[in-house]
Short mmCIF file of C-alpha atoms in Angstrom, two decimals:
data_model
loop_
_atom_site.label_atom_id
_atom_site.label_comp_id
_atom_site.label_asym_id
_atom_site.label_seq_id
_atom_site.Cartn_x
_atom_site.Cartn_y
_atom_site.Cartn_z
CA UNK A 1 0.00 0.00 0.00
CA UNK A 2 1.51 3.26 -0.74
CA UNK A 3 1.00 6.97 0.84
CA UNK A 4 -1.01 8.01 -2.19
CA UNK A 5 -3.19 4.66 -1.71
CA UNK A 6 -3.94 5.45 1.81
CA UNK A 7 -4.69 9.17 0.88
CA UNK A 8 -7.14 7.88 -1.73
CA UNK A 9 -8.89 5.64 1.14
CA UNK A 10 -9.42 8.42 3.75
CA UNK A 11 -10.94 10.88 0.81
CA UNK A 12 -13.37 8.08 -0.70
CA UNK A 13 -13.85 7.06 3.36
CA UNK A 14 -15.12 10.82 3.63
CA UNK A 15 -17.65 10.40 0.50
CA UNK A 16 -19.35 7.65 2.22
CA UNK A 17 -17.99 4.65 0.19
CA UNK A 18 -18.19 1.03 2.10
CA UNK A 19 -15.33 -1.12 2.08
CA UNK A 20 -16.22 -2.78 -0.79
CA UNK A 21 -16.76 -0.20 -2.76
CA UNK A 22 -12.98 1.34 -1.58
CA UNK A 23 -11.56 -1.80 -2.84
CA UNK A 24 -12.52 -1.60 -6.22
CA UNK A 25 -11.55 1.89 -6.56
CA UNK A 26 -7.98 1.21 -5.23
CA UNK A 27 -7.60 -2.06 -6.87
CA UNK A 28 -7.09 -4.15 -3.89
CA UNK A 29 -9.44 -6.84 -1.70
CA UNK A 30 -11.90 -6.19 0.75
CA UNK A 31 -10.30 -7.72 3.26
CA UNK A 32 -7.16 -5.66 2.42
CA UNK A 33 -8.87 -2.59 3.09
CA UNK A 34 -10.43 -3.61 6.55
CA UNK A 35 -7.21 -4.46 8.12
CA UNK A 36 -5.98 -1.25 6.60
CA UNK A 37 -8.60 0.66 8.43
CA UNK A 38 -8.10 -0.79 11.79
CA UNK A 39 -4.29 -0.02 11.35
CA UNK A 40 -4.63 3.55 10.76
CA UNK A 41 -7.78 4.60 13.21
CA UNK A 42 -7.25 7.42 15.39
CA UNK A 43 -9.75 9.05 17.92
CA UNK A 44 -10.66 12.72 17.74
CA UNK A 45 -13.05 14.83 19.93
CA UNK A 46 -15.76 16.72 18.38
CA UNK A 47 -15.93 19.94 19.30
CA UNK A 48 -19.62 20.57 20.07
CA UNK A 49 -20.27 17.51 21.72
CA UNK A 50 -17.27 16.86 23.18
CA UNK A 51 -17.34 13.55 22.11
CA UNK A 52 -15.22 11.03 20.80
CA UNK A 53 -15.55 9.21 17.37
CA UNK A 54 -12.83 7.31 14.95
CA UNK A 55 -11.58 8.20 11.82
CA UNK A 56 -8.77 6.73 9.17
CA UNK A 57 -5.70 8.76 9.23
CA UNK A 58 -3.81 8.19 5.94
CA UNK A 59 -0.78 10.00 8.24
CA UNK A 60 -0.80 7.37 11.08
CA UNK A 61 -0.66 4.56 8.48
CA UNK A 62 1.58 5.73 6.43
CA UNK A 63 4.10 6.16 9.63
CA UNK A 64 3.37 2.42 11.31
CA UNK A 65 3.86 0.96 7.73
CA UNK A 66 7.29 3.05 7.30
CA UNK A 67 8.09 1.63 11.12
CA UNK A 68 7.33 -1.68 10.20
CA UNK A 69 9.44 -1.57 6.91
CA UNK A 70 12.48 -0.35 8.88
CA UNK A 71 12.37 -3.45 11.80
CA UNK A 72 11.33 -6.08 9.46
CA UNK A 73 14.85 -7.48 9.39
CA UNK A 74 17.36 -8.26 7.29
CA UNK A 75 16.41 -8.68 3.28
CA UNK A 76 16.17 -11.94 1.70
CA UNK A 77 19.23 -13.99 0.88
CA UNK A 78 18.22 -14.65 -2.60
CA UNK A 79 16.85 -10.84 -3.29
CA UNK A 80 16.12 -9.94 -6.94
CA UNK A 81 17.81 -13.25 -8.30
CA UNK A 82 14.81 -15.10 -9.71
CA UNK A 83 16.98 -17.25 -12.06
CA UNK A 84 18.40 -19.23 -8.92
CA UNK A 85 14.58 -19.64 -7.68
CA UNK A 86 13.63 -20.92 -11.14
CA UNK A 87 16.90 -23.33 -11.64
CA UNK A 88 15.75 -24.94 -8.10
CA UNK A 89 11.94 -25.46 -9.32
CA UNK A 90 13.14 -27.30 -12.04
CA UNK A 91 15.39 -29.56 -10.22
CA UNK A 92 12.61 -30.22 -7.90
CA UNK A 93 10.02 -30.36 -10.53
CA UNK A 94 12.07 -33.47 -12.30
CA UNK A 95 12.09 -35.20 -8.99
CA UNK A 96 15.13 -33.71 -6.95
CA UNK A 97 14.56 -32.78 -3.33
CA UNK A 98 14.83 -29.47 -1.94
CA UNK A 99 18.58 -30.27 -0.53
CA UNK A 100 19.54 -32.21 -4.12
CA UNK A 101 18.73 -29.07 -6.36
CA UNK A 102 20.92 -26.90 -3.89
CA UNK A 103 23.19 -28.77 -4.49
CA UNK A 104 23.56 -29.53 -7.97
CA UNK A 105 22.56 -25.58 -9.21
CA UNK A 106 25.70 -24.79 -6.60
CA UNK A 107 26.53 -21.46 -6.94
CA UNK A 108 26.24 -20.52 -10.98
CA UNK A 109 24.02 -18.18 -10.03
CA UNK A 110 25.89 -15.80 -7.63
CA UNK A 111 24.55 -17.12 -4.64
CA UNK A 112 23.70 -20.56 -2.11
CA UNK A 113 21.29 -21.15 -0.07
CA UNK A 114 20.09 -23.28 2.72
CA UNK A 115 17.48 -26.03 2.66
CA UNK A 116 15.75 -24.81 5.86
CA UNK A 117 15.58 -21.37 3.96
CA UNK A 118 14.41 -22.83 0.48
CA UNK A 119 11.35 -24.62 2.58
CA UNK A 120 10.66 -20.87 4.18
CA UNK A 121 11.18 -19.65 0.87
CA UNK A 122 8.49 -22.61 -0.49
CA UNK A 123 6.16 -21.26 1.95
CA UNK A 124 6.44 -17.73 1.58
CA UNK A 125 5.44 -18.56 -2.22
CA UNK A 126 8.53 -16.83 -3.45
CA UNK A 127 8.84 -19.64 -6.07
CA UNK A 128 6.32 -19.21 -9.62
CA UNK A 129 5.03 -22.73 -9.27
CA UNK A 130 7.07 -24.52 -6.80
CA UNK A 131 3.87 -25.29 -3.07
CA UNK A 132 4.97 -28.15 -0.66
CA UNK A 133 2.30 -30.34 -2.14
CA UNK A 134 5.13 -31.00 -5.05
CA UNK A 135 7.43 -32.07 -2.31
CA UNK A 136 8.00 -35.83 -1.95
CA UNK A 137 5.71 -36.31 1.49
CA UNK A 138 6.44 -37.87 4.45
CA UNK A 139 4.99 -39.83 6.96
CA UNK A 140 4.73 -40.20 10.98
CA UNK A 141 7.66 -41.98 12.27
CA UNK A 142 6.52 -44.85 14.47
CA UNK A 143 10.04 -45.83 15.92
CA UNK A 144 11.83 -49.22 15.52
CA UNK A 145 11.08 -50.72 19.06
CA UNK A 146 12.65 -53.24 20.85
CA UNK A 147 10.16 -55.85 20.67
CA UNK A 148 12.00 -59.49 18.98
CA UNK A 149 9.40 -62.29 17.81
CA UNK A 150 10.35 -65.44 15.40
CA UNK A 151 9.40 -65.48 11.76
CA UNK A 152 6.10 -67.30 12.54
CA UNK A 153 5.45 -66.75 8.81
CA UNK A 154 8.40 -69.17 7.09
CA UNK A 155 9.80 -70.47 10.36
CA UNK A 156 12.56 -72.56 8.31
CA UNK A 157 14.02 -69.02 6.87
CA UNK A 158 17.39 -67.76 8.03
CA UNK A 159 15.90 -64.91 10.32
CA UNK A 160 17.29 -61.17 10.77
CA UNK A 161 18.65 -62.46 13.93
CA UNK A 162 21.11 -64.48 13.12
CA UNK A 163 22.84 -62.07 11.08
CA UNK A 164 26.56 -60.26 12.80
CA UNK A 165 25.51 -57.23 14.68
CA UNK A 166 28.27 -55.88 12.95
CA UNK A 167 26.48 -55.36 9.72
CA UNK A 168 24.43 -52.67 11.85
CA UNK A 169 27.60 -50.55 11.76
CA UNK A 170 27.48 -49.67 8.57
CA UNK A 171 31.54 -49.75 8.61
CA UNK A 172 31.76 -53.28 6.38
CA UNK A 173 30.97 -52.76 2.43
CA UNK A 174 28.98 -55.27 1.17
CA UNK A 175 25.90 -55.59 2.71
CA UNK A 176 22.84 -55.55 0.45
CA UNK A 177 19.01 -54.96 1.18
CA UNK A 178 16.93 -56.41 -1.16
CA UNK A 179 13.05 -55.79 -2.15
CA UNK A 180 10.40 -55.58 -4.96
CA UNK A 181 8.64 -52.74 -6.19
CA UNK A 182 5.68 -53.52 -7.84
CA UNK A 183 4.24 -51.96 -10.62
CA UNK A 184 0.12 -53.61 -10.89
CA UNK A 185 -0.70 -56.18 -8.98
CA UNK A 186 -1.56 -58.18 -12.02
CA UNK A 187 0.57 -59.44 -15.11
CA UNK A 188 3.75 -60.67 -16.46
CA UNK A 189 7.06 -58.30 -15.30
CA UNK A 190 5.35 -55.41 -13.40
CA UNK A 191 8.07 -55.70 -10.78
CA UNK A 192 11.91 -54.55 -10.78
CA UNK A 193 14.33 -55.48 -7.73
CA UNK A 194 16.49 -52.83 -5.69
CA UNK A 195 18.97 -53.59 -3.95
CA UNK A 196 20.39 -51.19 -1.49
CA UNK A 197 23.92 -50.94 0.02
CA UNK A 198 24.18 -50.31 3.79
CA UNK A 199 27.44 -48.24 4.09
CA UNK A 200 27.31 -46.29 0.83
CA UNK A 201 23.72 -46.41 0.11
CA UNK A 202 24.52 -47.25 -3.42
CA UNK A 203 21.74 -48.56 -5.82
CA UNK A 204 21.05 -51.43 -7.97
CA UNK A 205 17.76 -51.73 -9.85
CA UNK A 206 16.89 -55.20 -12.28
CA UNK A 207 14.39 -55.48 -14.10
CA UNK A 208 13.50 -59.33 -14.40
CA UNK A 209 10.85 -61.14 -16.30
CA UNK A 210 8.37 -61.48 -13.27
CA UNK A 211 7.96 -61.93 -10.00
CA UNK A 212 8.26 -65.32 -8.83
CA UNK A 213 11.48 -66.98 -6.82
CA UNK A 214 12.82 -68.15 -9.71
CA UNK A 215 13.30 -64.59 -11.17
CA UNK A 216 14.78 -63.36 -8.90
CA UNK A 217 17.52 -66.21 -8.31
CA UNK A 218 17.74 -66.29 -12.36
CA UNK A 219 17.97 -61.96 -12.61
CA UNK A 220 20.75 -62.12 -9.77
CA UNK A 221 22.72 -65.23 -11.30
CA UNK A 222 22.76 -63.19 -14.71
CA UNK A 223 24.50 -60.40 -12.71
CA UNK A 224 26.74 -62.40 -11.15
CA UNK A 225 28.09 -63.53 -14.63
CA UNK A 226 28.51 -60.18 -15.73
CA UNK A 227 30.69 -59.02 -12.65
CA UNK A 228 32.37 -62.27 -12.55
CA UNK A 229 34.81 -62.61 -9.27
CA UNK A 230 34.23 -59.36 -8.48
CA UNK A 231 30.48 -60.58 -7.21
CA UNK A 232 32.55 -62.37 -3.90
CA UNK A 233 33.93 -58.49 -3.10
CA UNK A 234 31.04 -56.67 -3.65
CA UNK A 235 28.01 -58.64 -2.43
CA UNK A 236 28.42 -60.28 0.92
CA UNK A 237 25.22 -60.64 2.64
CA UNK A 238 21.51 -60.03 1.17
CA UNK A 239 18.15 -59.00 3.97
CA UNK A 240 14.94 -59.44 2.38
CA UNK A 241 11.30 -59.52 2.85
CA UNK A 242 9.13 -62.24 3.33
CA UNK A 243 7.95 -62.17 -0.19
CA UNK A 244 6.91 -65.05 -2.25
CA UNK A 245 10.21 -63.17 -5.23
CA UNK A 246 12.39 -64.34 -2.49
CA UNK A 247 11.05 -67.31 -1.49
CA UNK A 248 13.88 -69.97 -2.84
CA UNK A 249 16.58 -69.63 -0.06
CA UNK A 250 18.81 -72.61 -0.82
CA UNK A 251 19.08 -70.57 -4.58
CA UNK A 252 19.53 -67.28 -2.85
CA UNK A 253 22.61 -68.77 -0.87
CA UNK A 254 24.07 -70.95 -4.04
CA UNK A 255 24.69 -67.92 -5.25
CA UNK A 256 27.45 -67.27 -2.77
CA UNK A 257 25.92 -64.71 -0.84
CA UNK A 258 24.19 -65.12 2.46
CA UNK A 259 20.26 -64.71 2.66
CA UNK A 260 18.94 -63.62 5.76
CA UNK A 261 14.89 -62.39 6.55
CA UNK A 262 13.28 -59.96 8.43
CA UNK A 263 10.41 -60.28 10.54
CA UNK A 264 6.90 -60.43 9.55
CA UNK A 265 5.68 -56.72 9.28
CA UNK A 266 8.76 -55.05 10.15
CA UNK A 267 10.05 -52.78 6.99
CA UNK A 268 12.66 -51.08 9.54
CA UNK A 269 14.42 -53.86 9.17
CA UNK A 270 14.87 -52.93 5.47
CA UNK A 271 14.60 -49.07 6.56
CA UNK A 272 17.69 -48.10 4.20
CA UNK A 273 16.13 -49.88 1.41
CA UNK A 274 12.58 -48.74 2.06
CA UNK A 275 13.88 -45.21 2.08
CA UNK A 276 15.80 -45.29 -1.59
CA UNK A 277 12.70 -46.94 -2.53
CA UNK A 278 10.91 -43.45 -2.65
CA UNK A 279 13.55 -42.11 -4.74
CA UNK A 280 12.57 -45.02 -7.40
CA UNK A 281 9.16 -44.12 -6.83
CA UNK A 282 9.63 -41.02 -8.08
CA UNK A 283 10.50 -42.37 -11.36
CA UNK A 284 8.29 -45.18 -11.49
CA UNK A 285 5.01 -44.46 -9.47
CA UNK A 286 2.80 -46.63 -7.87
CA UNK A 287 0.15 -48.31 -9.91
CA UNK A 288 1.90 -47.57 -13.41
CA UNK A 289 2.65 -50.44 -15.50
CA UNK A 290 6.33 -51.78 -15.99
CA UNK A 291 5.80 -54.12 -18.34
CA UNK A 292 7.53 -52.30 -21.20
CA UNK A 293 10.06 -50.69 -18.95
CA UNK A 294 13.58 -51.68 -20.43
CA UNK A 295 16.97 -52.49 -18.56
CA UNK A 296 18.14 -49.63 -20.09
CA UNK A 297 15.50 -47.27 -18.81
CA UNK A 298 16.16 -49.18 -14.67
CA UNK A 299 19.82 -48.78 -15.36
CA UNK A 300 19.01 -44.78 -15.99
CA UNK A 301 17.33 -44.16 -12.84
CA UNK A 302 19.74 -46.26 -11.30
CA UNK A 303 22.39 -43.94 -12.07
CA UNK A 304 20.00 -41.32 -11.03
CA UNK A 305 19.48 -42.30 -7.71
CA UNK A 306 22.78 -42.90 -6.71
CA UNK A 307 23.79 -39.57 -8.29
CA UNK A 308 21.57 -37.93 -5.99
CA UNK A 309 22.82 -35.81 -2.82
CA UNK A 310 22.50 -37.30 0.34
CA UNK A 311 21.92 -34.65 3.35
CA UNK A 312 23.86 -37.34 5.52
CA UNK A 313 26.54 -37.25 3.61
CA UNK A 314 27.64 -33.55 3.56
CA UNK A 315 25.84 -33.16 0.35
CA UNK A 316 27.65 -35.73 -1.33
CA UNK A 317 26.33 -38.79 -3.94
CA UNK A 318 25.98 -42.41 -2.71
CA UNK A 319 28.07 -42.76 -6.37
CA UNK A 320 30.73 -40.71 -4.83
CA UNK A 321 31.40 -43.35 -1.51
CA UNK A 322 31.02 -46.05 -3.91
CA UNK A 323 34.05 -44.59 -6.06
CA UNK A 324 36.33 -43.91 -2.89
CA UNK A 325 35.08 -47.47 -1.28
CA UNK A 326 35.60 -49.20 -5.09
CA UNK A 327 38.99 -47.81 -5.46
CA UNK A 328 40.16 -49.40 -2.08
CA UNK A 329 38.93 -52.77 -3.19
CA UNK A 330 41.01 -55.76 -5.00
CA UNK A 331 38.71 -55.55 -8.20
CA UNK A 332 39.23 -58.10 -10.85
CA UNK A 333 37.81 -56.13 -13.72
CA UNK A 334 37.62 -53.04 -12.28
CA UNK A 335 36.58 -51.04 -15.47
CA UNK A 336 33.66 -53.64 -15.99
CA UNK A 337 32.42 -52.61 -12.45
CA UNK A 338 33.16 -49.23 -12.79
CA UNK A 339 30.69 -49.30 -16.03
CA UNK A 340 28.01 -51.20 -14.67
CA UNK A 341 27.55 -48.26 -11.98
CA UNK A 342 27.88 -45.42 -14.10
CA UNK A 343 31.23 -44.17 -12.69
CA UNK A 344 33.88 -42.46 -14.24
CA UNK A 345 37.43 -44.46 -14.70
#
């Protein structure tokens, strides 16, 4: 509202016009011009009846808006640059999070900013599109617990439990989660598998040709060829489910990797590879078909998602702990490896 605005509101306020009718003339809401009103009343005495009575003083409004201009605090980080604000809504708009398009706009555009400050900035509506019902949402955390039962479901299963604490430590590389995502319920391949690193939280996604136990042993037996004897160094131990895809055990541990399950209802015992599992979602949502979905097309978001900045990682990549971990390792055929995860020789 400007000084001429408010001047324009105590003349038509002196003609008689509503509030309504004050709005339309200045261009503004209603609503606007009630809380305008209350801001700038003022009391005066009448003269012959010595009583008192309010009026809008264009003069007192005027000075509490200049007051509140002055103490508002300091500007906005980002000021005039509406580039950067654009370059983050379309990171976000193709699927990154808030803290992933930070970090891969960086700082062409002159300046950084925080991801507590891009959420304010999300809710002040600074951003042309950009509301927090575009934002990947969240759920209520109902904590892990403490509480141990027995897999009552497939009782002669390899259970969580008898798996090395170790592995819980996150210091060992080689630890896999496994699980399905499902594209419909019904028909042949609507499911890929992702498998999840512990330590580096590095991705694998295959796409095989359905979702029975034998698809799964055949889809990971076809990428054990390809890495050869560099499958022993990278894949040590594999937590599952208690899905019907995982279901053959005995082929599971021919493959020279040990199989252990978690307990009935209990996804926290997958929580790392739940988690990534949103990231795939993002790329293939629930209910959409996968039958035609390529391995070229799983190998592209594969690369995707472990390009993607992890907050716990000081804005780093799981691709980029996989490359330091990798290079430690006694690799075989290391640029064979190195290919199959996207990474750079």
């Amino acid at each position: 509202m400007t000084e001429n605005e408010r001047n324009l509101i105590a003349h038509l306020c002196k003609l008689g016009f509503n509030q309504t009718a004050i709005a339309k003339e200045v261009g503004v809401s209603p609503s606007t011009i009630c809380r305008e009103l209350k801001r700038g009343q003022v009391e005066q005495i009448n003269g012959d009846t010595w009583e008192y009575y309010t009026i809008y003083s264009p003069q007192k409004a005027q000075a509490r808006a200049d007051y509140m201009r002055s103490s508002h605090g300091p500007d906005l980080k980002v000021g005039s640059n509406r580039a950067y604000l654009a370059a983050l809504e379309k990171y976000i708009f193709a699927g990154s999070s808030p803290q992933d398009a930070i970090h891969r706009v960086g700082d062409a555009f002159g300046v950084i900013i925080s991801k507590t400050t891009c959420y304010r900035y999300i809710d002040m509506r600074l951003f042309e599109r950009l509301r927090y019902k575009h934002l990947p949402q969240g759920h209520p955390k109902t904590g892990k617990g403490s509480k141990s039962h027995s897999n009552i479901a497939n009782p002669g299963r390899r259970s969580i439990e008898r798996r090395s604490p170790a592995i819980l430590e996150r210091e060992e590389f080689g630890h896999w989660e496994i699980d399905s995502v499902i594209g419909k319920a019904e028909g042949t391949g609507e499911s890929i598998l992702v498998l999840t690193e512990r330590k580096t939280r590095t991705e694998i996604i295959l796409k095989p040709a359905g979702k029975s136990s034998g698809d799964t042993v055949t889809e990971l037996r076809r990428l054990r060829r390809y890495l050869g004897r560099d499958w022993s160094v990278i894949f040590k131990t594999l937590t599952s489910d208690n899905g019907p895809e995982f279901a053959d055990q005995a082929g599971l541990d021919a493959l020279g990797v040990t199989m252990f399950y978690c307990h009935p209802q209990s996804p926290h015992e997958r929580g790392t590879n739940e988690v990534t599992n949103k990231l795939v979602r993002r790329k293939f949502p629930r209910g959409q078909s996968l039958a035609k979905v390529t391995k070229k097309q799983v190998q592209q978001v594969q690369h995707w998602v472990n390009g993607y900045c992890r907050p716990m990682f000081g804005g780093r990549t799981a691709a980029d702990l996989l490359l330091e971990t990798l290079c430690k390792m006694p690799l075989r055929n290391r640029a064979k490896v190195y290919r199959f995860f996207g990474l750079a020789a």
